[in-house]
Amino acid sequence: MNFLAHIYLSHNDDEITIGNFIADSIRGNNYKHLPQRVQLGIVLHRSIDSFTDAHPIFRKSTRRLHPHYSHYSGVIVDIYYDHFLAKNWANYSDVPLADYTANFYSILEDNYEILPLRVRRMMPHMITDDWLLNYSKLAGIDAVLKGINRRTQNKSRMNMAIVDLKKHYAQFENEFTEFFSELKAHAREEYISLTKTKI
C-alpha cells in the first residue's frame, strides 16, 4: 500500500504512524536505534505489505496492468488504491481528509530528528504540494505517476498509467473496496498483537 493507507492503518498512534511511514526508507534491521513504538510501526508496515502482496484481489489488480508495466504494476496499484481511499475517505474516517493530512504533517515535523534522510528530503515537497489530500483527485494521482516515471528515467512508463486507471476505474475501485476491508482487519489484529493495546 502507499502512504495514505499506511498512515491510516496506524490507528492514530503517532509513533506507530511515523514508523509505518518511514519503513520503506529503512533497510533490514537498521532501525534498532529508534524509539520502541516507531520500531513497531516499521514491523506493522512490513506485515501490511506482505499481506497485500500475497492477497488474491491485489494480485488481480496488478495482473490487469502487468502486460504494460511488468514489475512496476504493484507500485501503480498501491497508488491507485490510495486514490480510492482518499476519494472515499468519509467511509473510513469521521475526520475530514484535509484535517487528517494536516495533522499528519505536524506529526512529521515534530519527529523530524528521527526521520531518515530520504524522508527529510521528500517532506517539504509532500507538505507544500499536499500529496495526501491530492490523492483524492485524478490530477493528483497523475502527478504522482509522472513523478515516479521521471525518477525511473521513463523506464516504468508510469506516466501512462492514468489512462489505465480511467479505463478500468470501476473494476479497480471495487477491488480496492473489497480488499481494504480485509486489510483493515489484518492491520488491526497486527497492531493489537504488536502493541498489546486494545482498540
N, CA, C and O of each residue as an XYZ file, in Angstrom:
796
protein
N       0.836     -1.192      0.000
C       0.000      0.000      0.000
C       0.875      1.248      0.000
O       2.057      1.197      0.339
N       0.278      2.352     -0.382
C       1.028      3.596     -0.475
C       0.853      4.428      0.810
O       0.260      3.957      1.781
N       1.368      5.656      0.809
C       1.496      6.464      2.015
C       0.209      6.587      2.826
O       0.206      6.309      4.026
N      -0.876      6.998      2.189
C      -2.095      7.300      2.941
C      -2.628      6.064      3.653
O      -3.046      6.144      4.809
N      -2.616      4.942      2.982
C      -3.126      3.715      3.599
C      -2.284      3.324      4.810
O      -2.828      2.953      5.851
N      -0.963      3.404      4.680
C      -0.109      3.042      5.805
C      -0.336      3.969      6.997
O      -0.350      3.518      8.143
N      -0.512      5.240      6.734
C      -0.784      6.191      7.818
C      -2.123      5.856      8.484
O      -2.224      5.798      9.710
N      -3.128      5.642      7.667
C      -4.465      5.332      8.185
C      -4.461      4.054      9.026
O      -5.133      3.988     10.055
N      -3.722      3.061      8.600
C      -3.709      1.764      9.273
C      -2.827      1.746     10.521
O      -2.571      0.686     11.093
N      -2.365      2.923     10.935
C      -1.559      3.048     12.159
C      -2.403      3.371     13.386
O      -1.868      3.543     14.481
N      -3.715      3.452     13.207
C      -4.674      3.587     14.311
C      -4.443      4.824     15.178
O      -4.550      4.770     16.403
N      -4.125      5.940     14.516
C      -3.989      7.228     15.203
C      -2.969      7.187     16.336
O      -3.103      7.906     17.326
N      -1.970      6.359     16.188
C      -0.888      6.213     17.163
C       0.338      6.891     16.557
O       0.925      6.375     15.605
N       0.730      8.050     17.104
C       1.735      8.890     16.449
C       3.044      8.169     16.165
O       3.561      8.254     15.051
N       3.589      7.465     17.144
C       4.883      6.810     16.937
C       4.759      5.626     15.975
O       5.645      5.400     15.151
N       3.679      4.883     16.078
C       3.432      3.806     15.118
C       3.312      4.383     13.717
O       3.824      3.817     12.751
N       2.627      5.520     13.618
C       2.447      6.179     12.320
C       3.786      6.558     11.709
O       4.008      6.327     10.520
N       4.676      7.135     12.498
C       5.996      7.514     11.990
C       6.732      6.285     11.475
O       7.275      6.306     10.370
N       6.754      5.218     12.262
C       7.430      4.001     11.827
C       6.829      3.424     10.564
O       7.549      3.005      9.658
N       5.512      3.403     10.507
C       4.808      2.872      9.341
C       5.130      3.700      8.099
O       5.264      3.164      6.999
N       5.252      5.004      8.290
C       5.507      5.903      7.162
C       6.942      5.810      6.649
O       7.163      5.857      5.439
N       7.910      5.679      7.537
C       9.318      5.720      7.113
C       9.867      4.349      6.732
O      11.011      4.249      6.287
N       9.077      3.297      6.895
C       9.589      1.931      6.762
C      10.255      1.647      5.421
O      11.236      0.906      5.363
N       9.733      2.224      4.348
C      10.327      1.964      3.029
C      11.728      2.548      2.892
O      12.474      2.186      1.982
N      12.076      3.446      3.793
C      13.413      4.047      3.769
C      14.382      3.351      4.721
O      15.520      3.790      4.889
N      13.930      2.273      5.336
C      14.744      1.531      6.297
C      15.134      0.184      5.691
O      14.277     -0.556      5.208
N      16.413     -0.126      5.717
C      16.889     -1.388      5.159
C      17.130     -2.404      6.281
O      17.778     -2.097      7.283
N      16.601     -3.612      6.097
C      16.854     -4.692      7.038
C      16.477     -4.333      8.459
O      15.381     -3.840      8.726
N      17.422     -4.593      9.379
C      17.194     -4.310     10.801
C      17.836     -3.000     11.245
O      18.131     -2.817     12.426
N      18.046     -2.115     10.322
C      18.712     -0.852     10.633
C      17.735      0.160     11.237
O      17.622      1.292     10.766
N      17.034     -0.270     12.286
C      16.077      0.619     12.947
C      16.075      0.440     14.464
O      15.237      1.015     15.158
N      17.003     -0.346     14.971
C      17.002     -0.665     16.395
C      17.345      0.539     17.280
O      17.144      0.494     18.494
N      17.855      1.603     16.681
C      18.184      2.813     17.434
C      16.959      3.702     17.652
O      17.009      4.651     18.434
N      15.878      3.397     16.968
C      14.687      4.243     17.023
C      13.838      3.900     18.257
O      13.969      2.814     18.822
N      12.963      4.838     18.673
C      12.063      4.545     19.798
C      11.270      3.261     19.559
O      10.968      2.911     18.418
N      10.939      2.568     20.638
C      10.347      1.236     20.545
C       9.083      1.212     19.688
O       8.932      0.331     18.841
N       8.176      2.162     19.893
C       6.913      2.127     19.145
C       7.114      2.516     17.684
O       6.328      2.107     16.829
N       8.141      3.290     17.384
C       8.475      3.573     15.980
C       8.944      2.280     15.315
O       8.592      1.997     14.170
N       9.737      1.503     16.042
C      10.164      0.199     15.535
C       8.955     -0.693     15.249
O       8.920     -1.387     14.232
N       7.979     -0.674     16.132
C       6.778     -1.482     15.930
C       6.009     -1.016     14.691
O       5.400     -1.827     13.994
N       6.039      0.280     14.420
C       5.402      0.801     13.210
C       6.057      0.262     11.947
O       5.380     -0.005     10.954
N       7.370      0.105     11.988
C       8.095     -0.466     10.848
C       7.696     -1.924     10.648
O       7.492     -2.374      9.520
N       7.589     -2.654     11.751
C       7.164     -4.057     11.674
C       5.739     -4.151     11.137
O       5.435     -5.018     10.318
N       4.870     -3.260     11.598
C       3.487     -3.235     11.105
C       3.449     -2.968      9.610
O       2.700     -3.616      8.880
N       4.248     -2.022      9.156
C       4.318     -1.692      7.727
C       4.672     -2.930      6.913
O       4.044     -3.209      5.892
N       5.665     -3.661      7.363
C       6.121     -4.829      6.618
C       5.069     -5.926      6.605
O       4.933     -6.649      5.619
N       4.328     -6.051      7.698
C       3.238     -7.019      7.742
C       2.130     -6.629      6.759
O       1.580     -7.486      6.067
N       1.811     -5.350      6.703
C       0.801     -4.851      5.758
C       1.239     -5.134      4.327
O       0.435     -5.577      3.507
N       2.496     -4.882      4.026
C       3.000     -5.113      2.668
C       2.962     -6.587      2.299
O       2.581     -6.937      1.182
N       3.351     -7.451      3.223
C       3.347     -8.892      2.951
C       1.924     -9.392      2.700
O       1.683    -10.177      1.782
N       0.989     -8.926      3.525
C      -0.417     -9.303      3.359
C      -0.938     -8.829      2.006
O      -1.632     -9.561      1.301
N      -0.594     -7.602      1.661
C      -1.062     -7.017      0.403
C      -0.512     -7.764     -0.797
O      -1.268     -8.148     -1.690
N       0.784     -7.970     -0.827
C       1.428     -8.584     -1.989
C       0.915     -9.996     -2.263
O       0.892    -10.436     -3.412
N       0.505    -10.705     -1.211
C       0.046    -12.086     -1.367
C      -1.460    -12.199     -1.592
O      -1.965    -13.286     -1.873
N      -2.178    -11.083     -1.469
C      -3.641    -11.159     -1.500
C      -4.157    -11.340     -2.933
O      -3.710    -10.642     -3.843
N      -5.085    -12.261     -3.134
C      -5.574    -12.523     -4.499
C      -6.259    -11.334     -5.166
O      -6.188    -11.198     -6.388
N      -6.910    -10.483     -4.407
C      -7.564     -9.318     -5.031
C      -6.510     -8.322     -5.506
O      -6.601     -7.812     -6.623
N      -5.522     -8.043     -4.681
C      -4.437     -7.152     -5.101
C      -3.725     -7.724     -6.318
O      -3.402     -6.986     -7.248
N      -3.482     -9.009     -6.321
C      -2.806     -9.642     -7.453
C      -3.663     -9.570     -8.713
O      -3.138     -9.447     -9.820
N      -4.966     -9.645     -8.546
C      -5.869     -9.490     -9.686
C      -5.729     -8.095    -10.298
O      -5.688     -7.942    -11.518
N      -5.657     -7.090     -9.438
C      -5.466     -5.713     -9.922
C      -4.138     -5.560    -10.665
O      -4.075     -4.926    -11.718
N      -3.088     -6.143    -10.108
C      -1.761     -5.987    -10.741
C      -1.693     -6.730    -12.072
O      -1.035     -6.273    -13.007
N      -2.374     -7.880    -12.158
C      -2.348     -8.638    -13.422
C      -2.941     -7.834    -14.572
O      -2.519     -7.988    -15.718
N      -3.898     -6.993    -14.280
C      -4.523     -6.177    -15.321
C      -3.505     -5.207    -15.939
O      -3.624     -4.825    -17.103
N      -2.515     -4.820    -15.147
C      -1.511     -3.845    -15.603
C      -0.224     -4.490    -16.106
O       0.549     -3.865    -16.832
N       0.000     -5.742    -15.714
C       1.305     -6.369    -15.937
C       1.772     -6.365    -17.392
O       2.962     -6.158    -17.632
N       0.896     -6.584    -18.371
C       1.379     -6.582    -19.758
C       2.049     -5.276    -20.175
O       2.920     -5.280    -21.045
N       1.656     -4.162    -19.566
C       2.215     -2.865    -19.948
C       3.312     -2.374    -19.011
O       4.191     -1.618    -19.425
N       3.262     -2.804    -17.737
C       4.156     -2.197    -16.743
C       5.031     -3.201    -15.991
O       5.854     -2.807    -15.165
N       4.859     -4.480    -16.270
C       5.708     -5.517    -15.693
C       5.790     -5.374    -14.164
O       4.759     -5.264    -13.501
N       7.012     -5.375    -13.603
C       7.168     -5.381    -12.143
C       6.784     -4.055    -11.482
O       6.742     -3.974    -10.254
N       6.504     -3.023    -12.269
C       6.031     -1.765    -11.699
C       4.525     -1.802    -11.396
O       3.989     -0.869    -10.797
N       3.852     -2.870    -11.807
C       2.398     -2.943    -11.657
C       1.953     -2.814    -10.204
O       0.957     -2.152     -9.911
N       2.694     -3.450     -9.296
C       2.328     -3.384     -7.881
C       2.411     -1.976     -7.324
O       1.560     -1.557     -6.541
N       3.442     -1.248     -7.734
C       3.597      0.141     -7.288
C       2.430      0.982     -7.781
O       1.904      1.825     -7.054
N       2.036      0.744     -9.015
C       0.929      1.508     -9.601
C      -0.373      1.217     -8.862
O      -1.130      2.137     -8.551
N      -0.633     -0.046     -8.584
C      -1.871     -0.401     -7.869
C      -1.868      0.187     -6.462
O      -2.909      0.631     -5.976
N      -0.714      0.196     -5.806
C      -0.616      0.860     -4.497
C      -1.122      2.300     -4.582
O      -1.866      2.762     -3.716
N      -0.714      2.988     -5.622
C      -1.098      4.398     -5.807
C      -2.584      4.508     -6.154
O      -3.286      5.369     -5.623
N      -3.056      3.640     -7.038
C      -4.492      3.621     -7.347
C      -5.313      3.441     -6.066
O      -6.288      4.157     -5.839
N      -4.911      2.485     -5.241
C      -5.674      2.182     -4.037
C      -5.668      3.362     -3.068
O      -6.667      3.609     -2.393
N      -4.558      4.091     -2.992
C      -4.549      5.301     -2.155
C      -5.537      6.329     -2.692
O      -6.162      7.059     -1.922
N      -5.675      6.382     -4.001
C      -6.659      7.300     -4.596
C      -8.065      6.953     -4.120
O      -8.831      7.834     -3.729
N      -8.397      5.668     -4.156
C      -9.749      5.278     -3.751
C      -9.980      5.471     -2.258
O     -11.092      5.786     -1.834
N      -8.936      5.284     -1.467
C      -9.059      5.574     -0.036
C      -9.326      7.059      0.177
O     -10.213      7.426      0.948
N      -8.571      7.909     -0.497
C      -8.746      9.360     -0.361
C     -10.100      9.811     -0.899
O     -10.786     10.621     -0.275
N     -10.470      9.292     -2.035
C     -11.734      9.677     -2.669
C     -12.929      9.311     -1.790
O     -13.896     10.068     -1.698
N     -12.857      8.154     -1.150
C     -13.970      7.658     -0.328
C     -13.688      7.810      1.167
O     -14.194      7.046      1.989
N     -12.883      8.797      1.496
C     -12.387      8.965      2.858
C     -13.496      8.988      3.907
O     -13.330      8.441      4.997
N     -14.610      9.611      3.588
C     -15.707      9.736      4.557
C     -16.257      8.379      4.973
O     -16.898      8.267      6.018
N     -16.016      7.349      4.169
C     -16.453      6.000      4.525
C     -15.548      5.349      5.576
O     -15.905      4.338      6.181
N     -14.362      5.952      5.783
C     -13.367      5.326      6.643
C     -12.993      6.166      7.866
O     -12.400      5.650      8.814
N     -13.329      7.425      7.850
C     -12.950      8.302      8.963
C     -13.958      9.424      9.145
O     -14.523      9.933      8.177
N     -14.175      9.802     10.398
C     -15.041     10.942     10.702
C     -14.278     12.265     10.607
O     -14.888     13.335     10.608
N     -12.962     12.195     10.524
C     -12.131     13.394     10.422
C     -11.967     13.756      8.951
O     -11.533     12.906      8.174
N     -12.290     14.971      8.533
C     -12.110     15.355      7.133
C     -10.669     15.124      6.679
O      -9.730     15.312      7.452
N     -10.505     14.722      5.436
C      -9.178     14.373      4.939
C      -8.205     15.540      5.052
O      -7.036     15.333      5.379
N      -8.661     16.752      4.790
C      -7.771     17.917      4.891
C      -7.230     18.077      6.307
O      -6.052     18.386      6.489
N      -8.080     17.869      7.311
C      -7.646     17.965      8.710
C      -6.724     16.805      9.072
O      -5.733     16.980      9.779
N      -7.063     15.634      8.582
C      -6.276     14.441      8.876
C      -4.855     14.580      8.321
O      -3.882     14.286      9.016
N      -4.741     15.023      7.088
C      -3.420     15.154      6.477
C      -2.615     16.274      7.135
O      -1.405     16.140      7.319
N      -3.275     17.371      7.489
C      -2.571     18.466      8.169
C      -2.008     17.994      9.498
O      -0.894     18.362      9.870
N      -2.776     17.178     10.216
C      -2.299     16.635     11.489
C      -1.098     15.721     11.266
O      -0.145     15.747     12.046
N      -1.137     14.915     10.209
C      -0.003     14.029      9.924
C       1.251     14.835      9.623
O       2.336     14.487     10.087
N       1.116     15.904      8.853
C       2.292     16.728      8.541
C       2.884     17.318      9.836
O       4.101     17.452      9.959
N       2.027     17.664     10.782
C       2.512     18.170     12.076
C       3.284     17.086     12.834
O       4.306     17.359     13.463
N       2.781     15.863     12.761
C       3.483     14.738     13.403
C       4.861     14.553     12.775
O       5.840     14.318     13.483
N       4.941     14.657     11.464
C       6.232     14.556     10.779
C       7.194     15.622     11.278
O       8.340     15.327     11.619
N       6.730     16.848     11.319
C       7.582     17.958     11.748
C       8.039     17.780     13.200
O       9.175     18.114     13.535
N       7.170     17.262     14.051
C       7.508     17.047     15.458
C       8.560     15.956     15.638
O       9.270     15.929     16.643
N       8.655     15.059     14.659
C       9.586     13.928     14.749
C      10.707     14.022     13.723
O      11.304     13.015     13.342
N      10.984     15.241     13.285
C      11.944     15.444     12.196
C      13.301     14.798     12.489
O      13.924     14.235     11.589
N      13.759     14.875     13.727
C      15.106     14.420     14.067
C      15.318     12.931     13.849
O      16.451     12.503     13.629
N      14.257     12.127     13.905
C      14.441     10.690     13.728
C      14.110     10.216     12.310
O      14.204      9.023     12.019
N      13.727     11.137     11.432
C      13.369     10.742     10.071
C      14.622     10.406      9.264
O      15.633     11.096      9.392
N      14.575      9.359      8.435
C      15.689      9.070      7.532
C      15.910     10.230      6.559
O      14.985     10.990      6.273
N      17.122     10.361      6.061
C      17.467     11.464      5.166
C      16.550     11.521      3.954
O      16.136     12.601      3.532
N      16.237     10.374      3.402
C      15.357     10.327      2.233
C      14.003     10.965      2.531
O      13.452     11.687      1.701
N      13.474     10.691      3.721
C      12.167     11.249      4.110
C      12.292     12.746      4.360
O      11.400     13.511      3.993
N      13.388     13.169      4.980
C      13.598     14.601      5.212
C      13.619     15.374      3.897
O      13.077     16.476      3.804
N      14.237     14.797      2.904
C      14.316     15.468      1.599
C      12.964     15.531      0.907
O      12.654     16.505      0.220
N      12.160     14.491      1.090
C      10.854     14.422      0.447
C       9.819     15.291      1.146
O       8.914     15.823      0.503
N       9.949     15.436      2.459
C       8.915     16.043      3.293
C       8.472     17.435      2.843
O       7.267     17.677      2.768
N       9.386     18.362      2.541
C       8.925     19.703      2.140
C       8.042     19.675      0.893
O       7.072     20.427      0.799
N       8.375     18.817     -0.055
C       7.569     18.713     -1.282
C       6.205     18.104     -0.980
O       5.182     18.533     -1.513
N       6.214     17.096     -0.114
C       4.965     16.429      0.252
C       4.002     17.398      0.928
O       2.806     17.403      0.636
N       4.531     18.214      1.830
C       3.684     19.148      2.573
C       3.247     20.317      1.692
O       2.072     20.682      1.676
N       4.189     20.896      0.967
C       3.868     22.056      0.132
C       2.823     21.722     -0.921
O       1.896     22.498     -1.152
N       2.974     20.569     -1.557
C       2.044     20.168     -2.615
C       0.869     19.340     -2.086
O      -0.008     18.933     -2.849
N       0.863     19.097     -0.767
C      -0.216     18.362     -0.096
C      -0.567     17.075     -0.841
O      -1.704     16.868     -1.266
N       0.436     16.225     -0.985
C       0.258     14.986     -1.738
C      -0.935     14.180     -1.259
O      -1.741     13.718     -2.067
N      -1.051     14.007      0.054
C      -2.063     13.102      0.588
C      -3.481     13.567      0.270
O      -4.336     12.759     -0.095
N      -3.728     14.853      0.408
C      -5.051     15.384      0.077
C      -5.324     15.265     -1.422
O      -6.444     14.966     -1.835
N      -4.298     15.501     -2.226
C      -4.472     15.483     -3.673
C      -4.590     14.084     -4.259
O      -4.906     13.928     -5.438
N      -4.337     13.060     -3.437
C      -4.591     11.694     -3.906
C      -6.067     11.502     -4.276
O      -6.400     10.618     -5.065
N      -6.931     12.317     -3.717
C      -8.363     12.153     -3.976
C      -8.750     12.583     -5.395
O      -9.847     12.277     -5.862
N      -7.853     13.286     -6.069
C      -8.138     13.800     -7.410
C      -7.324     13.041     -8.450
O      -6.175     12.673     -8.202
N      -7.915     12.810     -9.602
C      -7.184     12.131    -10.672
C      -5.950     12.924    -11.085
O      -4.921     12.346    -11.435
N      -6.055     14.241    -11.042
C      -4.901     15.075    -11.399
C      -3.754     14.858    -10.425
O      -2.588     14.871    -10.819
N      -4.085     14.657     -9.148
C      -3.062     14.402     -8.149
C      -2.377     13.066     -8.372
O      -1.158     12.960     -8.241
N      -3.157     12.043     -8.709
C      -2.596     10.718     -8.988
C      -1.747     10.766    -10.253
O      -0.684     10.148    -10.315
N      -2.208     11.486    -11.242
C      -1.447     11.641    -12.488
C      -0.080     12.262    -12.204
O       0.930     11.833    -12.763
N      -0.053     13.265    -11.341
C       1.205     13.931    -10.988
C       2.162     12.968    -10.281
O       3.364     12.969    -10.546
N       1.615     12.146     -9.378
C       2.446     11.161     -8.665
C       3.042     10.166     -9.651
O       4.240      9.886     -9.606
N       2.222      9.637    -10.530
C       2.685      8.647    -11.503
C       3.751      9.232    -12.430
O       4.742      8.570    -12.739
N       3.547     10.455    -12.864
C       4.543     11.104    -13.728
C       5.844     11.357    -12.986
O       6.928     11.242    -13.558
N       5.731     11.706    -11.697
C       6.931     11.943    -10.906
C       7.762     10.685    -10.740
O       8.987     10.725    -10.851
N       7.098      9.563    -10.475
C       7.833      8.303    -10.338
C       8.434      7.896    -11.676
O       9.553      7.386    -11.728
N       7.698      8.120    -12.752
C       8.227      7.793    -14.074
C       9.517      8.554    -14.361
O      10.462      7.998    -14.921
N       9.552      9.824    -13.976
C      10.778     10.612    -14.177
C      11.933     10.024    -13.371
O      13.067      9.969    -13.846
N      11.635      9.583    -12.142
C      12.700      9.032    -11.304
C      13.212      7.694    -11.822
O      14.329      7.289    -11.502
N      12.394      7.001    -12.627
C      12.866      5.758    -13.250
C      13.450      6.025    -14.635
O      13.718      5.100    -15.402
N      13.642      7.314    -14.939
C      14.190      7.726    -16.249
C      13.327      7.179    -17.389
O      13.835      6.720    -18.412
N      12.017      7.241    -17.183
C      10.998      6.840    -18.157
C      10.958      5.332    -18.436
O      10.254      4.894    -19.346
N      11.706      4.537    -17.661
C      11.706      3.091    -17.875
C      10.384      2.457    -17.462
O       9.965      1.461    -18.053
N       9.732      3.012    -16.469
C       8.498      2.406    -15.951
C       7.289      2.709    -16.835
O       6.311      1.961    -16.824
N       7.346      3.782    -17.589
C       6.207      4.259    -18.411
C       4.970      4.503    -17.555
O       3.842      4.415    -18.040
N       5.190      4.810    -16.280
C       4.071      5.027    -15.372
C       3.312      6.308    -15.678
O       2.213      6.517    -15.166
N       3.888      7.163    -16.507
C       3.166      8.370    -16.925
C       1.906      8.024    -17.713
O       1.007      8.854    -17.851
N       1.843      6.792    -18.231
C       0.666      6.368    -18.986
C      -0.374      5.664    -18.115
O      -1.470      5.357    -18.583
N      -0.036      5.407    -16.852
C      -0.903      4.578    -16.013
C      -2.222      5.255    -15.651
O      -3.172      4.580    -15.256
N      -2.293      6.569    -15.779
C      -3.562      7.252    -15.515
C      -4.610      6.823    -16.534
O      -5.802      6.791    -16.229
N      -4.167      6.495    -17.743
C      -5.081      6.031    -18.798
C      -5.717      4.709    -18.386
O      -6.921      4.512    -18.549
N      -4.901      3.808    -17.852
C      -5.417      2.509    -17.407
C      -6.368      2.669    -16.229
O      -7.363      1.951    -16.130
N      -6.067      3.605    -15.337
C      -6.957      3.846    -14.208
C      -8.327      4.313    -14.694
O      -9.355      3.824    -14.224
N      -8.340      5.243    -15.618
C      -9.614      5.749    -16.144
C     -10.377      4.656    -16.894
O     -11.601      4.564    -16.792
N      -9.653      3.837    -17.642
C     -10.278      2.793    -18.465
C     -10.938      1.723    -17.608
O     -12.011      1.227    -17.950
N     -10.302      1.367    -16.498
C     -10.803      0.278    -15.655
C     -11.199      0.789    -14.269
O     -11.075      0.071    -13.277
N     -11.667      2.012    -14.210
C     -11.873      2.692    -12.933
C     -12.784      1.908    -12.001
O     -12.430      1.683    -10.843
N     -13.944      1.492    -12.478
C     -14.908      0.803    -11.622
C     -14.354     -0.519    -11.109
O     -14.578     -0.883     -9.954
N     -13.635     -1.235    -11.960
C     -13.065     -2.518    -11.541
C     -12.025     -2.320    -10.437
O     -12.037     -3.027     -9.429
N     -11.135     -1.362    -10.634
C     -10.127     -1.103     -9.607
C     -10.774     -0.642     -8.299
O     -10.348     -1.046     -7.218
N     -11.790      0.193     -8.399
C     -12.433      0.688     -7.176
C     -13.134     -0.438     -6.420
O     -13.054     -0.513     -5.194
N     -13.816     -1.305     -7.149
C     -14.486     -2.434     -6.491
C     -13.476     -3.362     -5.824
O     -13.706     -3.857     -4.720
N     -12.357     -3.591     -6.505
C     -11.319     -4.452     -5.941
C     -10.715     -3.819     -4.687
O     -10.482     -4.504     -3.691
N     -10.467     -2.525     -4.739
C      -9.949     -1.836     -3.558
C     -10.901     -1.975     -2.383
O     -10.478     -2.314     -1.278
N     -12.177     -1.716     -2.609
C     -13.159     -1.720     -1.522
C     -13.212     -3.086     -0.844
O     -13.228     -3.174      0.384
N     -13.238     -4.151     -1.646
C     -13.292     -5.494     -1.083
C     -11.990     -5.830     -0.353
O     -12.004     -6.372      0.752
N     -10.876     -5.500     -0.984
C      -9.579     -5.807     -0.389
C      -9.339     -5.025      0.898
O      -8.840     -5.581      1.876
N      -9.688     -3.750      0.906
C      -9.314     -2.899      2.031
C     -10.031     -3.299      3.316
O      -9.490     -3.128      4.408
N     -11.229     -3.824      3.192
C     -11.920     -4.282      4.403
C     -11.142     -5.427      5.048
O     -11.082     -5.523      6.274
N     -10.552     -6.288      4.234
C      -9.756     -7.394      4.776
C      -8.419     -6.897      5.306
O      -7.934     -7.381      6.329
N      -7.823     -5.935      4.615
C      -6.555     -5.381      5.086
C      -6.732     -4.656      6.414
O      -5.877     -4.761      7.294
N      -7.825     -3.928      6.568
C      -8.097     -3.240      7.841
C      -8.152     -4.234      8.985
O      -7.594     -3.988     10.054
N      -8.822     -5.353      8.767
C      -8.929     -6.366      9.816
C      -7.560     -6.947     10.148
O      -7.236     -7.159     11.317
N      -6.759     -7.203      9.115
C      -5.404     -7.728      9.343
C      -4.555     -6.731     10.115
O      -3.882     -7.098     11.078
N      -4.587     -5.469      9.695
C      -3.763     -4.443     10.343
C      -4.196     -4.227     11.789
O      -3.361     -3.984     12.659
N      -5.480     -4.314     12.043
C      -5.984     -4.156     13.410
C      -5.446     -5.269     14.309
O      -4.964     -5.009     15.412
N      -5.535     -6.499     13.832
C      -5.037     -7.628     14.621
C      -3.531     -7.511     14.850
O      -3.039     -7.792     15.942
N      -2.811     -7.097     13.819
C      -1.358     -6.964     13.929
C      -0.994     -5.851     14.904
O      -0.071     -5.996     15.705
N      -1.721     -4.747     14.833
C      -1.476     -3.629     15.755
C      -1.689     -4.072     17.202
O      -0.864     -3.785     18.069
N      -2.782     -4.761     17.458
C      -3.078     -5.228     18.813
C      -1.994     -6.193     19.289
O      -1.553     -6.124     20.437
N      -1.569     -7.090     18.402
C      -0.539     -8.061     18.753
C       0.796     -7.393     19.080
O       1.476     -7.774     20.033
N       1.158     -6.402     18.283
C       2.450     -5.722     18.468
C       2.466     -4.829     19.687
O       3.449     -4.798     20.426
N       1.387     -4.105     19.903
C       1.387     -3.065     20.939
C       0.726     -3.507     22.237
O       0.850     -2.844     23.267
N       0.023     -4.636     22.176
C      -0.742     -5.125     23.339
C      -1.769     -4.087     23.783
O      -2.107     -3.993     24.962
N      -2.262     -3.305     22.810
C      -3.252     -2.272     23.067
C      -4.605     -2.693     22.521
O      -4.705     -3.079     21.357
N      -5.625     -2.629     23.324
C      -6.981     -2.943     22.871
C      -7.559     -1.735     22.122
O      -7.457     -0.596     22.577
N      -8.164     -2.013     20.968
C      -8.792     -0.931     20.187
C     -10.167     -1.372     19.736
O     -10.869     -0.615     19.065
